[in-house]
């Protein structure tokens, strides 16, 4: 029963996020959208913060499932990074209103901790993909790429749509980063 109630209340979030800014989010609004009483809400979640934390975890799990599905069967390396990146950016745009809510919730310690943990995991996965592609400095490249990917996601959210120039810059980075050039070799010589 509680699992079904939690699922029901999490399911109303995307539509509610389209109508209500995060600053106006309340237990009452979630209850009204979900057709439940505040007492029922409290059976599923301790408070609004717990709801937002669960919503963030649900968002990340849905994204992970989509990333796995899209990259399944693709060999490790740059192609798989591109597929995962396109999926990540697309998922953020498809769920823009909800993503805005979750960005606003970054001040919540539990949400911030989950984001840090997720970023660390994605960094490790990306570094392994970079190594599989034969790239030098895989750990550093993965951190830089993640920062760039998140910046592109933010730019696209603010713009309200896909920004091809920024995506092209990401692909350019993937094509060239870690592949030494004579200039890069001279600049990094100690």
Tab-separated table of C-alpha atoms in Angstrom:
chain	number	residue	atom	x	y	z
A	1	UNK	CA	0.000	0.000	0.000
A	2	UNK	CA	2.698	2.500	1.007
A	3	UNK	CA	4.755	1.621	-2.095
A	4	UNK	CA	1.739	2.244	-4.340
A	5	UNK	CA	1.035	5.519	-2.559
A	6	UNK	CA	4.660	6.635	-2.923
A	7	UNK	CA	4.634	5.730	-6.615
A	8	UNK	CA	1.366	7.600	-7.129
A	9	UNK	CA	2.660	10.760	-5.440
A	10	UNK	CA	5.956	10.623	-7.351
A	11	UNK	CA	4.050	10.153	-10.614
A	12	UNK	CA	2.148	13.442	-10.193
A	13	UNK	CA	5.353	15.484	-9.863
A	14	UNK	CA	6.081	16.122	-13.575
A	15	UNK	CA	2.623	17.585	-14.240
A	16	UNK	CA	2.672	19.524	-10.973
A	17	UNK	CA	6.120	20.926	-11.804
A	18	UNK	CA	4.682	22.271	-15.067
A	19	UNK	CA	2.167	24.378	-13.101
A	20	UNK	CA	3.840	25.171	-9.780
A	21	UNK	CA	7.318	26.613	-9.190
A	22	UNK	CA	9.475	24.833	-6.624
A	23	UNK	CA	9.189	27.804	-4.268
A	24	UNK	CA	5.412	27.188	-4.088
A	25	UNK	CA	5.637	23.406	-3.646
A	26	UNK	CA	3.802	22.167	-0.562
A	27	UNK	CA	2.425	18.963	0.909
A	28	UNK	CA	-1.070	20.286	0.208
A	29	UNK	CA	-0.333	20.837	-3.493
A	30	UNK	CA	1.154	17.347	-3.854
A	31	UNK	CA	-1.859	15.861	-2.034
A	32	UNK	CA	-4.326	17.726	-4.238
A	33	UNK	CA	-2.516	16.613	-7.414
A	34	UNK	CA	-2.316	13.031	-6.145
A	35	UNK	CA	-5.861	12.913	-4.822
A	36	UNK	CA	-4.800	11.965	-1.307
A	37	UNK	CA	-5.082	13.480	2.153
A	38	UNK	CA	-2.138	15.020	4.017
A	39	UNK	CA	-2.381	12.086	6.426
A	40	UNK	CA	-1.886	9.648	3.562
A	41	UNK	CA	1.062	11.716	2.340
A	42	UNK	CA	2.682	11.383	5.757
A	43	UNK	CA	2.317	7.602	5.567
A	44	UNK	CA	4.456	7.631	2.433
A	45	UNK	CA	6.889	10.454	3.265
A	46	UNK	CA	7.947	11.992	6.564
A	47	UNK	CA	7.737	15.511	5.152
A	48	UNK	CA	8.135	17.541	1.973
A	49	UNK	CA	11.931	17.232	2.116
A	50	UNK	CA	11.657	13.443	2.137
A	51	UNK	CA	9.308	13.674	-0.853
A	52	UNK	CA	11.774	15.832	-2.796
A	53	UNK	CA	14.643	13.486	-1.936
A	54	UNK	CA	12.606	10.484	-3.139
A	55	UNK	CA	11.649	12.428	-6.254
A	56	UNK	CA	15.299	13.144	-6.997
A	57	UNK	CA	16.228	9.478	-6.520
A	58	UNK	CA	13.316	8.456	-8.748
A	59	UNK	CA	14.430	10.922	-11.442
A	60	UNK	CA	17.986	9.553	-11.348
A	61	UNK	CA	16.777	5.942	-11.454
A	62	UNK	CA	14.558	6.635	-14.473
A	63	UNK	CA	17.504	8.302	-16.208
A	64	UNK	CA	19.833	5.398	-15.346
A	65	UNK	CA	17.347	2.919	-16.791
A	66	UNK	CA	17.119	4.904	-20.011
A	67	UNK	CA	20.923	5.201	-20.249
A	68	UNK	CA	21.315	1.453	-19.789
A	69	UNK	CA	18.699	0.704	-22.418
A	70	UNK	CA	20.196	3.084	-24.985
A	71	UNK	CA	23.795	1.961	-24.523
A	72	UNK	CA	23.093	-1.762	-24.188
A	73	UNK	CA	25.134	-3.731	-26.702
A	74	UNK	CA	27.383	-0.788	-27.610
A	75	UNK	CA	31.084	-1.392	-27.119
A	76	UNK	CA	32.818	0.739	-24.472
A	77	UNK	CA	34.311	3.943	-25.847
A	78	UNK	CA	33.447	7.236	-27.449
A	79	UNK	CA	30.316	6.069	-29.277
A	80	UNK	CA	28.784	4.848	-26.041
A	81	UNK	CA	29.694	8.136	-24.307
A	82	UNK	CA	27.956	10.064	-27.104
A	83	UNK	CA	24.833	7.900	-26.912
A	84	UNK	CA	24.670	8.276	-23.139
A	85	UNK	CA	25.265	12.030	-23.377
A	86	UNK	CA	22.512	12.543	-25.955
A	87	UNK	CA	20.185	10.497	-23.769
A	88	UNK	CA	21.091	12.481	-20.648
A	89	UNK	CA	20.570	15.823	-22.385
A	90	UNK	CA	17.325	14.681	-23.981
A	91	UNK	CA	15.970	13.332	-20.705
A	92	UNK	CA	16.678	16.635	-18.990
A	93	UNK	CA	14.832	18.546	-21.710
A	94	UNK	CA	11.868	16.142	-21.701
A	95	UNK	CA	11.568	16.651	-17.955
A	96	UNK	CA	12.555	20.323	-17.872
A	97	UNK	CA	10.010	21.511	-15.308
A	98	UNK	CA	10.853	18.673	-12.957
A	99	UNK	CA	14.566	19.250	-13.535
A	100	UNK	CA	14.088	22.902	-12.540
A	101	UNK	CA	12.493	21.709	-9.295
A	102	UNK	CA	15.380	19.372	-8.593
A	103	UNK	CA	17.959	22.062	-9.319
A	104	UNK	CA	16.162	24.332	-6.854
A	105	UNK	CA	16.326	21.527	-4.278
A	106	UNK	CA	20.131	21.345	-4.370
A	107	UNK	CA	20.173	23.283	-1.115
A	108	UNK	CA	18.733	20.225	0.637
A	109	UNK	CA	21.673	18.320	2.173
A	110	UNK	CA	20.259	14.899	1.222
A	111	UNK	CA	19.735	15.937	-2.401
A	112	UNK	CA	23.175	17.537	-2.598
A	113	UNK	CA	24.750	14.372	-1.191
A	114	UNK	CA	22.925	12.232	-3.770
A	115	UNK	CA	24.140	14.517	-6.561
A	116	UNK	CA	27.740	14.348	-5.363
A	117	UNK	CA	27.524	10.573	-5.156
A	118	UNK	CA	25.983	10.312	-8.621
A	119	UNK	CA	28.634	12.632	-10.089
A	120	UNK	CA	31.381	10.506	-8.587
A	121	UNK	CA	29.854	7.327	-10.036
A	122	UNK	CA	29.414	8.894	-13.484
A	123	UNK	CA	33.000	10.155	-13.328
A	124	UNK	CA	34.304	6.645	-12.681
A	125	UNK	CA	32.185	5.214	-15.497
A	126	UNK	CA	33.290	7.921	-17.924
A	127	UNK	CA	36.947	7.410	-17.037
A	128	UNK	CA	36.576	3.693	-17.819
A	129	UNK	CA	34.962	4.589	-21.164
A	130	UNK	CA	37.812	7.029	-21.917
A	131	UNK	CA	40.365	4.333	-21.116
A	132	UNK	CA	38.514	1.902	-23.380
A	133	UNK	CA	38.815	4.519	-26.135
A	134	UNK	CA	42.576	4.651	-25.539
A	135	UNK	CA	42.567	8.217	-24.221
A	136	UNK	CA	45.415	9.582	-22.118
A	137	UNK	CA	44.556	11.194	-18.778
A	138	UNK	CA	41.208	9.387	-18.625
A	139	UNK	CA	40.335	10.489	-15.085
A	140	UNK	CA	40.986	14.157	-15.818
A	141	UNK	CA	39.141	13.966	-19.141
A	142	UNK	CA	36.143	12.358	-17.454
A	143	UNK	CA	35.909	15.144	-14.852
A	144	UNK	CA	36.224	17.842	-17.501
A	145	UNK	CA	33.696	16.156	-19.761
A	146	UNK	CA	31.173	15.779	-16.932
A	147	UNK	CA	31.496	19.473	-16.096
A	148	UNK	CA	30.983	20.356	-19.763
A	149	UNK	CA	28.027	17.990	-20.110
A	150	UNK	CA	26.312	19.455	-17.063
A	151	UNK	CA	26.940	22.967	-18.351
A	152	UNK	CA	25.360	22.078	-21.700
A	153	UNK	CA	22.373	20.614	-19.838
A	154	UNK	CA	22.023	23.885	-17.894
A	155	UNK	CA	22.313	25.997	-21.036
A	156	UNK	CA	19.663	23.904	-22.768
A	157	UNK	CA	17.316	24.107	-19.778
A	158	UNK	CA	17.633	27.894	-19.684
A	159	UNK	CA	17.152	28.114	-23.458
A	160	UNK	CA	14.212	25.729	-23.391
A	161	UNK	CA	15.590	23.445	-26.077
A	162	UNK	CA	18.453	21.704	-27.778
A	163	UNK	CA	21.554	23.823	-28.436
A	164	UNK	CA	23.450	22.177	-31.289
A	165	UNK	CA	26.540	24.398	-31.120
A	166	UNK	CA	27.184	23.296	-27.535
A	167	UNK	CA	26.551	19.653	-28.337
A	168	UNK	CA	28.937	19.911	-31.277
A	169	UNK	CA	31.562	21.328	-28.909
A	170	UNK	CA	31.085	18.284	-26.655
A	171	UNK	CA	31.598	15.912	-29.582
A	172	UNK	CA	34.666	17.894	-30.667
A	173	UNK	CA	36.080	17.487	-27.166
A	174	UNK	CA	35.437	13.742	-27.302
A	175	UNK	CA	37.053	13.451	-30.712
A	176	UNK	CA	40.213	15.294	-29.732
A	177	UNK	CA	40.735	15.183	-25.967
A	178	UNK	CA	43.448	12.824	-24.815
A	179	UNK	CA	44.876	12.488	-28.307
A	180	UNK	CA	48.287	14.180	-27.988
A	181	UNK	CA	49.230	16.814	-30.518
A	182	UNK	CA	52.668	18.328	-30.966
A	183	UNK	CA	51.499	21.629	-29.394
A	184	UNK	CA	49.871	19.907	-26.436
A	185	UNK	CA	52.972	17.806	-25.882
A	186	UNK	CA	55.198	20.902	-25.785
A	187	UNK	CA	52.849	22.752	-23.415
A	188	UNK	CA	52.695	19.910	-20.903
A	189	UNK	CA	56.416	19.136	-20.894
A	190	UNK	CA	57.864	19.633	-17.449
